[in-house]
Coordinates of C-alpha atoms and ligand atoms in Angstrom, one line a residue:
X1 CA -37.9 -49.8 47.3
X2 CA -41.4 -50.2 47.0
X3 CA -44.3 -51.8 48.7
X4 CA -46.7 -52.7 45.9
X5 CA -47.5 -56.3 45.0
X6 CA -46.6 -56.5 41.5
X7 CA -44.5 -59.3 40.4
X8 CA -40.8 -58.9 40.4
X9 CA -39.2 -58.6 36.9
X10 CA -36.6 -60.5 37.6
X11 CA -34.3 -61.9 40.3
X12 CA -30.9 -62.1 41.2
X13 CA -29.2 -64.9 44.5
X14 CA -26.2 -64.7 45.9
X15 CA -25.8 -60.8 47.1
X16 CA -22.2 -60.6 47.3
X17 CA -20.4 -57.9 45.8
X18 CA -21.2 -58.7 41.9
X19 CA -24.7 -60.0 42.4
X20 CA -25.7 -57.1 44.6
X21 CA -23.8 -54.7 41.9
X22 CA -25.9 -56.0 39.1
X23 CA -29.3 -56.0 41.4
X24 CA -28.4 -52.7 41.4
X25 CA -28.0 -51.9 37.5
X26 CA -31.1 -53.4 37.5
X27 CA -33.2 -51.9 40.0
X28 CA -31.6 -48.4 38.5
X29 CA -33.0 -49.1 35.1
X30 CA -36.4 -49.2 36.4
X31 CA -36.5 -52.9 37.0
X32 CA -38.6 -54.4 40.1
X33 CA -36.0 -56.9 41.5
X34 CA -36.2 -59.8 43.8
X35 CA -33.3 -60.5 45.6
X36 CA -32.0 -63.1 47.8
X37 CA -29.2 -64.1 49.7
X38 CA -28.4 -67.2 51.3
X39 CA -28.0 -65.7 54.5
X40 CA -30.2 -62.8 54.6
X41 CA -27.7 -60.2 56.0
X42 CA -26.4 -59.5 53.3
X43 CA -30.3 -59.1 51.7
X44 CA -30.7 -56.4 54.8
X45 CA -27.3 -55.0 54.1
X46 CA -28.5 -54.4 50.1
X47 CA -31.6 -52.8 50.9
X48 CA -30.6 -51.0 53.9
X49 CA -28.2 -49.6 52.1
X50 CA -29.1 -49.5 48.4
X51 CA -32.9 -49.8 48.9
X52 CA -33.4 -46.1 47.5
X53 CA -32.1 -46.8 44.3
X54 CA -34.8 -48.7 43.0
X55 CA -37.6 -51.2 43.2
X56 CA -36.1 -54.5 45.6
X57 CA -38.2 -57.4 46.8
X58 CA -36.1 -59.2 49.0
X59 CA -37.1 -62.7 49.8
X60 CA -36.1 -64.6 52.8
X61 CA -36.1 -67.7 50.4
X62 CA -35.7 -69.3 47.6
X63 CA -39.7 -70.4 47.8
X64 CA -40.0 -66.9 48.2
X65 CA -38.1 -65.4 45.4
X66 CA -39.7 -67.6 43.2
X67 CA -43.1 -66.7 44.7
X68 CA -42.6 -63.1 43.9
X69 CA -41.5 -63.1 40.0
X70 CA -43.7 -62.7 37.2
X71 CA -43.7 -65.9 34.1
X72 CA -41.7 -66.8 33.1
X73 CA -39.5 -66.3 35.3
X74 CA -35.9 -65.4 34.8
X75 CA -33.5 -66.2 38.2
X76 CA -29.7 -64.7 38.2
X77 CA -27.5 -66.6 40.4
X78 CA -24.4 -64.9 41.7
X79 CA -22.8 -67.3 43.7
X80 CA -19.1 -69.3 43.2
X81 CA -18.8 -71.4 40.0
X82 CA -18.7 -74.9 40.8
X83 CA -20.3 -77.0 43.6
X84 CA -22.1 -73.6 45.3
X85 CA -23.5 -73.5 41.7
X86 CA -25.2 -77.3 41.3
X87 CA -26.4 -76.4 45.2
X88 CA -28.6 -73.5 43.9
X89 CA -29.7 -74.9 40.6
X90 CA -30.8 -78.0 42.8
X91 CA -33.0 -76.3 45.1
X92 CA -34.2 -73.6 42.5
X93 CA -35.5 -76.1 39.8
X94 CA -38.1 -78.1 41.7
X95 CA -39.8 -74.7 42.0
X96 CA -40.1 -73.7 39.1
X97 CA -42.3 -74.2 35.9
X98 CA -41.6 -75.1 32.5
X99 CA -40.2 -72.1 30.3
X100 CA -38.7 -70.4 33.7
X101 CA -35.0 -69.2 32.8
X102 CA -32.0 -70.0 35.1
X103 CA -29.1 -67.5 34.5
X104 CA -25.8 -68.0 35.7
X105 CA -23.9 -65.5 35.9
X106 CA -20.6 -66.4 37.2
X107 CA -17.2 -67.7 35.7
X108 CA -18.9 -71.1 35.3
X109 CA -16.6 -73.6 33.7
X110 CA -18.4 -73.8 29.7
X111 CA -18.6 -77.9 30.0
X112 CA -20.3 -77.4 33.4
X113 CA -23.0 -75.2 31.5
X114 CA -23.6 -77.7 28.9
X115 CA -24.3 -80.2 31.3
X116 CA -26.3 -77.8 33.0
X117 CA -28.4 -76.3 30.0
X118 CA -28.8 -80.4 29.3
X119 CA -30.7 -81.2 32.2
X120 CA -32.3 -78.0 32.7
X121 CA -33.7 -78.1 29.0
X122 CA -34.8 -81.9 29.7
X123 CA -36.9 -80.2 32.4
X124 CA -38.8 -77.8 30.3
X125 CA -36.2 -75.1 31.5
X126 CA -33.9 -72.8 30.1
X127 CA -30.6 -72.3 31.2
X128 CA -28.8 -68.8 30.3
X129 CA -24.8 -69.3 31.5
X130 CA -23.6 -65.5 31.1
X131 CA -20.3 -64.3 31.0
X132 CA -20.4 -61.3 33.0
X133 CA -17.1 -59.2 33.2
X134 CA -16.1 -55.7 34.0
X135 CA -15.3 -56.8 37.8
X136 CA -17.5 -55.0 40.7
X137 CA -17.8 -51.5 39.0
X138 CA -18.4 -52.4 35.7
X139 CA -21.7 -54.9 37.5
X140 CA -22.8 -51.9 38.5
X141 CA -22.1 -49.5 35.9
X142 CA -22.6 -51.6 32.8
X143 CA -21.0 -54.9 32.3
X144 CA -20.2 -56.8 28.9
X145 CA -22.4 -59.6 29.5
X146 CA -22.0 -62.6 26.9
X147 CA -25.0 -64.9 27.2
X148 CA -25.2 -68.2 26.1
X149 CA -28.8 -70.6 25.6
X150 CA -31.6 -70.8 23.8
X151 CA -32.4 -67.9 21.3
X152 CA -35.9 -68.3 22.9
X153 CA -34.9 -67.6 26.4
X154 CA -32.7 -64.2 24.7
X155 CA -36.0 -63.0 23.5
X156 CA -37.0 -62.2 26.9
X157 CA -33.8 -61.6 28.7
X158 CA -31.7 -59.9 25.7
X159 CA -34.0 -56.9 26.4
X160 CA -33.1 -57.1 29.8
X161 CA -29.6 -57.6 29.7
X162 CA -28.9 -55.0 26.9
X163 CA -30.0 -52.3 28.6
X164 CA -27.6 -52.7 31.5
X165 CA -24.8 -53.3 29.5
X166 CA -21.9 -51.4 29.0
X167 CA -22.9 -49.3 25.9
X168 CA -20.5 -47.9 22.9
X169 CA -21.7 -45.6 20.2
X170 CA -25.5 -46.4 21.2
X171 CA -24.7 -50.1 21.0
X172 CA -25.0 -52.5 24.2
X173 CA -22.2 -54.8 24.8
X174 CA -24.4 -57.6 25.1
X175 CA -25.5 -59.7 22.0
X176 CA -26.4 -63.8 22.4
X177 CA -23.6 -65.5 21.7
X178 CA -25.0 -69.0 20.6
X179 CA -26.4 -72.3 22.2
X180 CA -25.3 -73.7 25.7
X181 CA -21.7 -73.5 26.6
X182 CA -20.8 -70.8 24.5
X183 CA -21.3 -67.7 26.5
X184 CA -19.1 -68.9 29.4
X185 CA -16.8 -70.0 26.6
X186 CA -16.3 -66.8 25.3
X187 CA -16.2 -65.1 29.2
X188 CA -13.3 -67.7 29.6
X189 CA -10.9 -66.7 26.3
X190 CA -11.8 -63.0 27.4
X191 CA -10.4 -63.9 30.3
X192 CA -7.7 -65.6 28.7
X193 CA -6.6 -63.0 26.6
X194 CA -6.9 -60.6 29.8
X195 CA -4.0 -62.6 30.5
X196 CA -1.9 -62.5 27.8
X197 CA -2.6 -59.1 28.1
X198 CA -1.5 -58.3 31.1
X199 CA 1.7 -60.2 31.0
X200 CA 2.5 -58.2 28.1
X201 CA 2.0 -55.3 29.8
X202 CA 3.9 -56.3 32.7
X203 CA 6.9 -57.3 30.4
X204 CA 6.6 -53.9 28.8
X205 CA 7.0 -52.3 32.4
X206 CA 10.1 -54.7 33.5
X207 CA 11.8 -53.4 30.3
X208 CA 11.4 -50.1 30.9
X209 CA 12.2 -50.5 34.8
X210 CA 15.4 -52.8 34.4
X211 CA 16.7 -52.1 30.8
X212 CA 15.5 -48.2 30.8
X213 CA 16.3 -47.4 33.9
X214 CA 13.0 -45.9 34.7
X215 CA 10.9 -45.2 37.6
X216 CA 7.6 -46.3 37.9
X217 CA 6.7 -42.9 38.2
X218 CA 8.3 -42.4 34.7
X219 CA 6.9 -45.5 33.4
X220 CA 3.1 -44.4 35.0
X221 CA 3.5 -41.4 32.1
X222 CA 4.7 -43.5 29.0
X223 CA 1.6 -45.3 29.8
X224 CA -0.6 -42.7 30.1
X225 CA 0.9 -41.6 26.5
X226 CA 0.3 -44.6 25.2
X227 CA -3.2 -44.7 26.2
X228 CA -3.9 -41.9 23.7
X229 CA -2.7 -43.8 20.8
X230 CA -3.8 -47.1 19.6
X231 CA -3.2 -48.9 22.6
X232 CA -6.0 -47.2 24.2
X233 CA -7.6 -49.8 26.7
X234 CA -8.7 -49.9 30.1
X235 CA -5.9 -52.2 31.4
X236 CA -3.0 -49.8 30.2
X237 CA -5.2 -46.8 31.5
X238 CA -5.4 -48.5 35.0
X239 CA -1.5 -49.4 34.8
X240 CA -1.0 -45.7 34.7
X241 CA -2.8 -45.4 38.1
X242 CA -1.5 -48.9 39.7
X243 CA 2.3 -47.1 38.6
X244 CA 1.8 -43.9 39.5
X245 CA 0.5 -44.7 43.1
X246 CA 2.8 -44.4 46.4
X247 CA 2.7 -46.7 49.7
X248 CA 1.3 -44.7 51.9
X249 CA 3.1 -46.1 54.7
X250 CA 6.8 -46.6 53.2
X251 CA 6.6 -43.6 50.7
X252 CA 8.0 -45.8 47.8
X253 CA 6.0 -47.3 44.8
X254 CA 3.7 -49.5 45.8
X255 CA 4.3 -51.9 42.7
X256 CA 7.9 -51.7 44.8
X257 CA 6.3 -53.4 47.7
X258 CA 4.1 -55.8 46.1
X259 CA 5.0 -59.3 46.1
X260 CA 5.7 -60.1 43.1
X261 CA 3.7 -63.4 43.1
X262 CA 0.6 -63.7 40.6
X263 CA -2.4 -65.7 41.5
X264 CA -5.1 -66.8 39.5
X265 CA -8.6 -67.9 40.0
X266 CA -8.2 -70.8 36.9
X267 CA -10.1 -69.1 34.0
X268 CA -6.8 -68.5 32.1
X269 CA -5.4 -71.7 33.2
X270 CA -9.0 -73.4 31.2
X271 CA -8.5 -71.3 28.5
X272 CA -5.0 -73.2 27.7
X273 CA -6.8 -76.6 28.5
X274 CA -9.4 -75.8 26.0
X275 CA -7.1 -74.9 23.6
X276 CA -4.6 -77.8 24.0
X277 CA -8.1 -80.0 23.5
X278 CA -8.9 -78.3 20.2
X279 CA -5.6 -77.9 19.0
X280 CA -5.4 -74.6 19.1
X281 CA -2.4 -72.7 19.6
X282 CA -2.7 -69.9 22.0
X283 CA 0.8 -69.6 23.2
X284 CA 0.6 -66.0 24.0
X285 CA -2.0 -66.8 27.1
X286 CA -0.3 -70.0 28.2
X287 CA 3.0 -68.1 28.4
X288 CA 1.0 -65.8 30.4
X289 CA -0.5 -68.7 32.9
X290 CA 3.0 -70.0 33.2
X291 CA 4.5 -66.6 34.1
X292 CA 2.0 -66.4 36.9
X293 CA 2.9 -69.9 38.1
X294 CA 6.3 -69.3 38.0
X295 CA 6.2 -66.8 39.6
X296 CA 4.5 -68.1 43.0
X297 CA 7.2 -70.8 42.8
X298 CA 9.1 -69.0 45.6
X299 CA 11.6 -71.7 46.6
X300 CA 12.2 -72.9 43.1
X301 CA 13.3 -69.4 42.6
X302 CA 15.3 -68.3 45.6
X303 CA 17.7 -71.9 44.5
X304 CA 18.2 -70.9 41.2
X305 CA 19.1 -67.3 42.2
X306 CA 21.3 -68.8 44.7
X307 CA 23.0 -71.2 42.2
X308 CA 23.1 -68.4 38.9
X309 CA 22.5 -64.7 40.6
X310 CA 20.1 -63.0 39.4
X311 CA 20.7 -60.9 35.4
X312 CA 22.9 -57.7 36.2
X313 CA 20.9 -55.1 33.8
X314 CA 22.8 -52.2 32.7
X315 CA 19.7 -50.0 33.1
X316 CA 20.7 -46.7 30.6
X317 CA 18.8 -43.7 30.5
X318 CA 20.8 -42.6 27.4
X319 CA 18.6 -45.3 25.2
X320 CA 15.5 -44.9 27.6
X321 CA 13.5 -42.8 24.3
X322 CA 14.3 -45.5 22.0
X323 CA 13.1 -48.0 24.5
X324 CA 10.1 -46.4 24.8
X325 CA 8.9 -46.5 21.0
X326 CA 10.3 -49.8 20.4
X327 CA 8.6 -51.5 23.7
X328 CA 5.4 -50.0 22.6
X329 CA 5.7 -51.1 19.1
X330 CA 6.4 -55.2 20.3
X331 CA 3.7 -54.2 23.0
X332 CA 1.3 -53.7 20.0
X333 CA 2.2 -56.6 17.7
X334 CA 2.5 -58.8 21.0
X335 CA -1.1 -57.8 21.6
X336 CA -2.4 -58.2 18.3
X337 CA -1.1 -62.0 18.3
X338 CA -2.4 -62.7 21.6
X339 CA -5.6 -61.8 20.1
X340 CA -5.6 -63.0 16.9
X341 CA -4.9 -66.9 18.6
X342 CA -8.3 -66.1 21.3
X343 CA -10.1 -65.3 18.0
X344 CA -8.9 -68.3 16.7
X345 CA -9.6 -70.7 19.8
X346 CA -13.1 -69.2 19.6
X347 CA -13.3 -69.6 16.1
X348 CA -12.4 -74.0 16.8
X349 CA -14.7 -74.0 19.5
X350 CA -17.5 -72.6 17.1
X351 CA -17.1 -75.0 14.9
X352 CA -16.2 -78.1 17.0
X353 CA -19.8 -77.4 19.3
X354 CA -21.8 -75.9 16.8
X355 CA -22.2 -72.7 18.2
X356 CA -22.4 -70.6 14.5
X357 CA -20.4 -67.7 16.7
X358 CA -20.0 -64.3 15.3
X359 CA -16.6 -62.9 16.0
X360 CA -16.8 -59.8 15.1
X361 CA -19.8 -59.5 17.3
X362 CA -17.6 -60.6 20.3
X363 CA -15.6 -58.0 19.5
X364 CA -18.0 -55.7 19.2
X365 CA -18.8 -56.4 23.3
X366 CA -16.2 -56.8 24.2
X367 CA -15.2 -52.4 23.4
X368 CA -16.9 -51.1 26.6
X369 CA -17.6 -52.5 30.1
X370 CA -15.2 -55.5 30.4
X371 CA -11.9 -56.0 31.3
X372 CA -9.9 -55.8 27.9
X373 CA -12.3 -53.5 26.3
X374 CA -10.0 -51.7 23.8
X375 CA -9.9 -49.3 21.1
X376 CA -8.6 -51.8 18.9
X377 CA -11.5 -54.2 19.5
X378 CA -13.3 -51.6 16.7
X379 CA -10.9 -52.3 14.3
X380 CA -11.2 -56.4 15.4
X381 CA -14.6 -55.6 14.7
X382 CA -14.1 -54.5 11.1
X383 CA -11.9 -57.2 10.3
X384 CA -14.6 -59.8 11.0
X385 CA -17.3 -57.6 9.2
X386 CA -15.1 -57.4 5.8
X387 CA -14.3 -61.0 6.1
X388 CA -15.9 -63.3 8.4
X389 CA -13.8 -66.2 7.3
X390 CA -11.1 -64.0 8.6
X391 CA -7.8 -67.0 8.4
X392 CA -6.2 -65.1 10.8
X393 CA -7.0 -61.6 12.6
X394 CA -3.2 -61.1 11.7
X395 CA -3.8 -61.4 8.0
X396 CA -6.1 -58.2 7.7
X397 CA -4.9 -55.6 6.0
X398 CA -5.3 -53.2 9.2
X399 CA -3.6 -55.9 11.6
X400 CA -0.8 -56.9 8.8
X401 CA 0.7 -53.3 8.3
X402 CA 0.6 -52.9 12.1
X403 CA 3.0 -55.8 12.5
X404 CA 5.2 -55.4 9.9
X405 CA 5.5 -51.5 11.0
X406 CA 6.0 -52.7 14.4
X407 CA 8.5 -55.9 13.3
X408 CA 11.8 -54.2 13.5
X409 CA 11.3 -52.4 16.9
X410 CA 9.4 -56.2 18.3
X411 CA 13.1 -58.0 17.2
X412 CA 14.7 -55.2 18.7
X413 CA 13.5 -55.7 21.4
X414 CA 13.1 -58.9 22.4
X415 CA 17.0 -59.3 21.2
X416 CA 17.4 -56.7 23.7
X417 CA 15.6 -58.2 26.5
X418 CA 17.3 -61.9 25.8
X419 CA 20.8 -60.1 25.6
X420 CA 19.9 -58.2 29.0
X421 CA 18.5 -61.2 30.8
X422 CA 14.9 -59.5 31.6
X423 CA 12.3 -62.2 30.9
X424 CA 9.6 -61.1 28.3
X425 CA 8.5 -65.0 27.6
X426 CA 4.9 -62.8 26.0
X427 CA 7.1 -61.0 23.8
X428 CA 8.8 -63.5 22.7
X429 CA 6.5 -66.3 21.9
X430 CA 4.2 -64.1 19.9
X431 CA 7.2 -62.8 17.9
X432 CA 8.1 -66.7 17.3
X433 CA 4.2 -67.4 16.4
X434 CA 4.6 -64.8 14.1
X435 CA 7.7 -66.3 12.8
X436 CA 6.4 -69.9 12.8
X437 CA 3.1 -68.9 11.0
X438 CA 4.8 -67.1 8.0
X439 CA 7.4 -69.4 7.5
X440 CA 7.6 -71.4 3.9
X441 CA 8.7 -74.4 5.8
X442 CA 8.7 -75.2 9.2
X443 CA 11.1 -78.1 11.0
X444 CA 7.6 -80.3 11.1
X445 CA 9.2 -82.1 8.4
X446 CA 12.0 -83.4 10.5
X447 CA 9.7 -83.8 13.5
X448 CA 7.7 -86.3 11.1
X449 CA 10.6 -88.1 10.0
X450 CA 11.7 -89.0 13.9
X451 CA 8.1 -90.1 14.6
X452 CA 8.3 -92.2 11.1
X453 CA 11.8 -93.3 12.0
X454 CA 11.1 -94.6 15.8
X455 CA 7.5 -95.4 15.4
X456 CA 6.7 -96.0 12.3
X457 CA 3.9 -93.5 12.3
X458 CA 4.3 -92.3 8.4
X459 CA 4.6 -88.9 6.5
X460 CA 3.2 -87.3 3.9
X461 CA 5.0 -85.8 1.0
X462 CA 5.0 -81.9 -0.5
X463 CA 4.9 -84.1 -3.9
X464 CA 2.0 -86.4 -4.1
X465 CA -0.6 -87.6 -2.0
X466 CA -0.5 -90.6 0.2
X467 CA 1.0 -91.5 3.3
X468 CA 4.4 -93.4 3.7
X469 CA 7.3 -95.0 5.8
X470 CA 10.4 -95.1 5.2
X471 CA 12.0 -98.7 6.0
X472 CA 14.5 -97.4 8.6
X473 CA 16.4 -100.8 9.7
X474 CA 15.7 -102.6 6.7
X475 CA 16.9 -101.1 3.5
X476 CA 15.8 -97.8 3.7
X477 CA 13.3 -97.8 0.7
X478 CA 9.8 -96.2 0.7
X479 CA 6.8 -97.9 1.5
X480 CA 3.2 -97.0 1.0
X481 CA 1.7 -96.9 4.5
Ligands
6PG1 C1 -13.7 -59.8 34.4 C2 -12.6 -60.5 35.1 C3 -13.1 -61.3 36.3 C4 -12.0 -61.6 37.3 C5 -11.0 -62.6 36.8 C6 -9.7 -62.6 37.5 O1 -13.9 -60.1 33.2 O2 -14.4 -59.1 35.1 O3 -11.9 -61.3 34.2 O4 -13.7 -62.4 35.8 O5 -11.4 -60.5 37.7 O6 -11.6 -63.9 37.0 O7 -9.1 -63.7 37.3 P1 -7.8 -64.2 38.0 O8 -8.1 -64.2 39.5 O9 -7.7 -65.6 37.5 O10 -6.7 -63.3 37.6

């Protein structure tokens, strides 16, 4: 920290543990930051602690923090999305001036940050909202940061934000995603498909555990194999540690004596709304949601093992090496559908808002610093650059001989699974997408004939155009609707 008077940079309020993680990045690339914190202990805590690692200002106010940034000015707030949100954008805009930039950089609800950018931009404002994710370390260490706003407002900040982003072959994760909402709406399908990811993952592990027979110990090293191959990502590189890791005070597993009830903070949960909204079917995360709800329904659960027992697996170590390829395999083309449909809800969104979104950039932040950064987010990448009306990441040529090498061993074992009783609803439903979205005909056609039958609400034909009815209680002739 220093003393001198120039203006701050930039600022960043609300100093918990992300917003004083990404003060840091900042004041460690050479950034003078102003900082503030609602209560200023936790101001004294950052700099008391952390003060040596660059140039803070800390500001005892918001008046303060203002006072002390150079125009425009560009605010980061750190605090919970929602109401503690609207509390600081309240107080902050009266003080500032037109052409200021407000950044949030939480997991703001997208519709929230179009009404926000709305009224900020009536104002003479700019409102950034930023999806910011690689948890506590990666805030520190270089985040993917996905901001939304005006392309005005990225030509100061991009800068900025780019250099303290996570960065892959010389490129920053960090790229401006489009107008208003669109950079929390991309935060919230990453989060999404974090999701879907990790219930896939999770299925993968019960399979090996129950069907396999394995230990977790075992299981910890299949991953860590598998994290050398083309399921290279963070979250199977971290399963290998969350496996391999004992209970210090029982000596077993620890995943052994974690309840096994998910929570979730909502992000996935919006993802499926959105999706249901746009008609976009994303059944790979929404299985994922569901698993997690299920799985806090602890009374619901104790009944129905009371009333059915739970599955007896046969766990067999004689097909464990089988297993092992085959749950990989279904782990990869589970993956690959879970992404295509995020792809594809981003992809709606684009056009239904306007936002002209590039999703092969997304994929190209989304490699290092967050959450599901992947080695397969380069080839997601390369899809979208060949083809950037891309029908379906599954259609690719890349993505398309995955699956259909991986087909056999997916059936296999999801037949398995069913047949054994261990519940791999991620598995699956993606092999059913992939079912559903190849077939020549699906059982719509019947679907539209109940709704034409009881309702009357027509049909078209595979023959001509037009829409019809069928005159179900009179004579049963066809009818031009
Ligand atoms: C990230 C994470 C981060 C957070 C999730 C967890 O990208 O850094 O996604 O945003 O860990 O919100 O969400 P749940 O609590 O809903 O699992």
């Amino acid at each position: 920290m220093t003393t001198s008077e120039a203006p701050a940079r930039i600022a960043v309020t609300g100093l918990a543990v992300m917003g004083s993680n990404l003060a840091r990045n900042l004041a460690r690339h050479g950034y003078r930051v102003a900082v503030h914190n609602r209560s200023s202990a936790r101001t004294k805590a950052l700099i008391e602690e952390h003060g040596h690692e660059g140039d803070f200002v800390p500001a005892e106010t918001l008046e303060e923090l203002v006072a002390s940034l150079q125009t425009p000015r560009q605010i980061i707030i750190m605090v919970k999305a929602g109401a503690p949100t609207d509390a600081v954008i309240d107080e902050l805009v009266p003080l500032l001036e037109p052409g200021d930039m407000v950044i949030d950089g939480g997991n703001a609800h997208y519709a929230d940050t179009r009404r926000r950018e709305a009224a900020l931009r009536e104002a003479g404002l700019h409102f950034v909202g930023a999806g910011i994710s690689g948890g506590e370390e990666g805030a520190l260490n270089g985040p993917s940061i996905m901001p939304g706003g005006s392309k005005e407002s990225y030509q100061h900040l991009g800068p900025v934000l780019e250099s303290i982003a996570a960065q892959v072959d010389g490129v920053p994760c960090c790229v401006h995603v489009g107008p208003d909402g669109a950079g929390h709406f991309v935060k919230m399908v990453h989060n999404g498909i974090e999701y879907a990811d990790m219930q896939l993952i999770a299925e993968a592990y019960d399979l090996l555990n129950r069907v396999g027979g394995m230990t977790p110990t075992q299981i910890a090293e299949v991953f860590r194999g598998w994290n050398s191959g083309d399921l290279e990502s963070y979250l199977v590189e971290i399963t290998a540690e969350v496996l391999g890791h004992f209970d210090p005070e029982t000596g077993v597993p620890l995943v052994d004596v974690i309840a096994d009830e998910a929570e979730q903070k909502g992000t996935g949960r919006w993802t499926v709304q959105e999706a249901l909204e746009l008609g976009v079917p994303v059944t790979g995360i929404a299985e994922a949601v569901f698993a997690r709800s299920l799985s806090g329904r602890v009374e619901q659960r104790k009944a129905a093992r009371e009333a059915f027992g739970s599955p007896e697996v046969l766990a067999s170590e004689r097909i464990a090496d089988q297993l092992v390829e085959d749950v990989r395999q279904a782990l990869y083309a589970s993956k690959v559908v879970a992404y295509a449909q995020g792809f594809d809800q981003m992809r709606a969104a684009s056009a239904e808002y306007g936002w002209d979104l590039d999703l092969g950039a997304m994929a190209t932040i989304w490699r290092g610093g967050c959450i599901i950064r992947a080695r397969f987010l380069d080839r997601i990448r390369e899809a979208y650059d060949k083809d950037p009306n891309l029908a379906s990441l599954l259609v690719d040529e890349y993505f398309r001989d995955a699956v259909r090498d991986a087909e056999a061993a997916w059936r296999r074992v999801v037949v398995g699974a069913v047949e054994a009783g261990v519940p791999v609803p991620g598995f699956v439903s993606a092999l059913a997408y992939y079912d559903a979205l190849r077939s020549e005909r699906l059982p719509a056609s019947l679907v539209q004939g109940l709704r034409d039958f009881f309702g009357a609400h027509t049909y078209r034909r595979t023959d001509r155009e037009g829409s019809f009815h069928t005159l179900w209680s009179g004579d049963r002739s066809q009818v031009d609707a």
